[in-house]
mmCIF file of C-alpha atoms in Angstrom:
data_model
loop_
_atom_site.group_PDB
_atom_site.id
_atom_site.type_symbol
_atom_site.label_atom_id
_atom_site.label_comp_id
_atom_site.label_asym_id
_atom_site.label_seq_id
_atom_site.Cartn_x
_atom_site.Cartn_y
_atom_site.Cartn_z
ATOM 1 C CA UNK A 1 12.871 18.974 10.425
ATOM 2 C CA UNK A 2 10.459 16.198 11.593
ATOM 3 C CA UNK A 3 10.890 14.440 8.279
ATOM 4 C CA UNK A 4 14.691 14.508 8.784
ATOM 5 C CA UNK A 5 14.335 13.047 12.269
ATOM 6 C CA UNK A 6 12.126 10.259 11.018
ATOM 7 C CA UNK A 7 14.582 9.494 8.123
ATOM 8 C CA UNK A 8 17.515 9.373 10.583
ATOM 9 C CA UNK A 9 15.589 7.093 12.871
ATOM 10 C CA UNK A 10 14.823 4.736 10.026
ATOM 11 C CA UNK A 11 18.502 4.783 8.946
ATOM 12 C CA UNK A 12 19.712 4.051 12.500
ATOM 13 C CA UNK A 13 17.145 1.133 12.701
ATOM 14 C CA UNK A 14 18.491 -0.303 9.437
ATOM 15 C CA UNK A 15 22.094 0.152 10.485
ATOM 16 C CA UNK A 16 22.856 2.663 7.748
ATOM 17 C CA UNK A 17 23.557 5.554 10.085
ATOM 18 C CA UNK A 18 25.475 4.778 13.228
ATOM 19 C CA UNK A 19 24.242 6.248 16.485
ATOM 20 C CA UNK A 20 26.959 7.738 18.709
ATOM 21 C CA UNK A 21 27.962 5.727 21.787
ATOM 22 C CA UNK A 22 28.944 7.826 24.804
ATOM 23 C CA UNK A 23 32.117 6.573 26.411
ATOM 24 C CA UNK A 24 30.344 6.181 29.768
ATOM 25 C CA UNK A 25 27.832 3.865 27.953
ATOM 26 C CA UNK A 26 30.252 1.680 26.010
ATOM 27 C CA UNK A 27 30.467 -1.084 28.618
ATOM 28 C CA UNK A 28 26.634 -1.209 29.061
ATOM 29 C CA UNK A 29 26.219 -1.280 25.286
ATOM 30 C CA UNK A 30 28.617 -4.209 24.887
ATOM 31 C CA UNK A 31 26.826 -6.065 27.709
ATOM 32 C CA UNK A 32 23.514 -5.458 25.904
ATOM 33 C CA UNK A 33 25.083 -6.737 22.659
ATOM 34 C CA UNK A 34 26.065 -9.978 24.402
ATOM 35 C CA UNK A 35 22.594 -10.328 25.921
ATOM 36 C CA UNK A 36 20.968 -9.686 22.530
ATOM 37 C CA UNK A 37 23.138 -12.267 20.836
ATOM 38 C CA UNK A 38 22.222 -14.822 23.494
ATOM 39 C CA UNK A 39 18.438 -14.081 22.941
ATOM 40 C CA UNK A 40 18.316 -13.711 19.174
ATOM 41 C CA UNK A 41 20.878 -16.255 18.006
ATOM 42 C CA UNK A 42 21.114 -18.608 20.886
ATOM 43 C CA UNK A 43 24.882 -18.013 20.913
ATOM 44 C CA UNK A 44 26.533 -18.556 24.284
ATOM 45 C CA UNK A 45 27.889 -14.983 24.397
ATOM 46 C CA UNK A 46 29.770 -13.650 27.362
ATOM 47 C CA UNK A 47 31.050 -10.096 27.847
ATOM 48 C CA UNK A 48 34.109 -9.425 30.056
ATOM 49 C CA UNK A 49 35.361 -5.911 30.915
ATOM 50 C CA UNK A 50 38.479 -5.290 33.015
ATOM 51 C CA UNK A 51 40.026 -1.899 33.732
ATOM 52 C CA UNK A 52 38.673 1.620 33.818
ATOM 53 C CA UNK A 53 39.848 3.154 30.566
ATOM 54 C CA UNK A 54 36.609 3.020 28.618
ATOM 55 C CA UNK A 55 35.181 6.114 30.294
ATOM 56 C CA UNK A 56 38.184 8.128 29.188
ATOM 57 C CA UNK A 57 37.589 7.505 25.429
ATOM 58 C CA UNK A 58 36.101 10.112 23.118
ATOM 59 C CA UNK A 59 32.711 9.608 21.539
ATOM 60 C CA UNK A 60 34.107 8.692 18.101
ATOM 61 C CA UNK A 61 36.431 6.013 19.509
ATOM 62 C CA UNK A 62 33.816 4.521 21.801
ATOM 63 C CA UNK A 63 31.370 4.430 18.896
ATOM 64 C CA UNK A 64 33.883 2.761 16.582
ATOM 65 C CA UNK A 65 34.824 0.199 19.189
ATOM 66 C CA UNK A 66 31.193 -0.737 19.751
ATOM 67 C CA UNK A 67 30.451 -1.082 16.022
ATOM 68 C CA UNK A 68 33.623 -3.075 15.422
ATOM 69 C CA UNK A 69 32.571 -5.525 18.183
ATOM 70 C CA UNK A 70 29.008 -5.610 16.923
ATOM 71 C CA UNK A 71 29.989 -6.410 13.370
ATOM 72 C CA UNK A 72 32.543 -8.992 14.372
ATOM 73 C CA UNK A 73 30.003 -10.762 16.647
ATOM 74 C CA UNK A 74 27.281 -10.725 13.960
ATOM 75 C CA UNK A 75 29.702 -12.005 11.300
ATOM 76 C CA UNK A 76 30.728 -14.757 13.664
ATOM 77 C CA UNK A 77 27.238 -15.948 14.325
ATOM 78 C CA UNK A 78 26.003 -15.557 10.725
ATOM 79 C CA UNK A 79 28.988 -16.679 8.662
ATOM 80 C CA UNK A 80 31.168 -18.792 10.959
ATOM 81 C CA UNK A 81 28.130 -20.384 12.611
ATOM 82 C CA UNK A 82 29.604 -19.805 16.075
ATOM 83 C CA UNK A 83 27.753 -21.245 19.088
ATOM 84 C CA UNK A 84 30.105 -19.599 21.583
ATOM 85 C CA UNK A 85 31.384 -15.960 21.629
ATOM 86 C CA UNK A 86 33.492 -14.025 24.104
ATOM 87 C CA UNK A 87 33.556 -10.264 23.746
ATOM 88 C CA UNK A 88 36.359 -8.713 25.887
ATOM 89 C CA UNK A 89 37.292 -5.149 26.538
ATOM 90 C CA UNK A 90 40.442 -4.888 28.667
ATOM 91 C CA UNK A 91 42.002 -1.592 29.495
ATOM 92 C CA UNK A 92 45.352 -1.107 31.188
ATOM 93 C CA UNK A 93 46.533 2.480 31.366
ATOM 94 C CA UNK A 94 46.762 3.793 27.790
ATOM 95 C CA UNK A 95 46.345 0.310 26.275
ATOM 96 C CA UNK A 96 42.910 -0.858 25.228
ATOM 97 C CA UNK A 97 42.292 -4.350 23.928
ATOM 98 C CA UNK A 98 38.990 -5.293 22.281
ATOM 99 C CA UNK A 99 38.544 -8.905 21.179
ATOM 100 C CA UNK A 100 35.752 -11.063 19.887
ATOM 101 C CA UNK A 101 36.671 -14.761 20.117
ATOM 102 C CA UNK A 102 34.416 -17.520 18.814
ATOM 103 C CA UNK A 103 34.320 -21.243 18.118
ATOM 104 C CA UNK A 104 33.062 -20.863 14.604
ATOM 105 C CA UNK A 105 34.367 -22.094 11.257
ATOM 106 C CA UNK A 106 37.661 -20.615 10.001
ATOM 107 C CA UNK A 107 36.958 -17.959 7.369
ATOM 108 C CA UNK A 108 40.410 -17.641 5.888
ATOM 109 C CA UNK A 109 39.218 -19.416 2.739
ATOM 110 C CA UNK A 110 36.703 -16.735 1.938
ATOM 111 C CA UNK A 111 36.775 -12.952 2.256
ATOM 112 C CA UNK A 112 35.469 -12.004 5.708
ATOM 113 C CA UNK A 113 36.231 -8.324 5.685
ATOM 114 C CA UNK A 114 39.615 -8.567 7.291
ATOM 115 C CA UNK A 115 40.988 -5.704 5.209
ATOM 116 C CA UNK A 116 38.161 -3.557 6.305
ATOM 117 C CA UNK A 117 38.801 -4.469 10.001
ATOM 118 C CA UNK A 118 42.434 -3.544 9.607
ATOM 119 C CA UNK A 119 41.453 -0.200 8.100
ATOM 120 C CA UNK A 120 38.886 0.373 10.835
ATOM 121 C CA UNK A 121 41.334 -0.376 13.625
ATOM 122 C CA UNK A 122 43.969 1.823 12.063
ATOM 123 C CA UNK A 123 41.433 4.672 11.941
ATOM 124 C CA UNK A 124 40.858 4.289 15.671
ATOM 125 C CA UNK A 125 44.566 4.234 16.569
ATOM 126 C CA UNK A 126 47.048 4.797 13.710
ATOM 127 C CA UNK A 127 50.480 3.329 14.354
#
């Protein structure tokens, strides 16, 4: 049992196993993500949250939203060489809008995982 806990901890640290994000912690986790990007990548990253719908999400949805934002922001800094990022989470009743906007290079000429993002967002809220 201890060995399993150690293995899980290592996988979480490597990003192979995703930790669950409690809905009540989503906003704080996104704020920390913006702070971490500012410190580690010197990217001018700002987080904006408006509304009150994040706390009404379930754990799976909150976790997916966090990891989508984290991966989009990391890709923006690493591959698009962004120096400015805005992470926004806006809720209005049943509508939730998560966006990561940057000033980086356009990645339409190379594969940037857009199909994967479309699949991930459909899994969160199928239309």
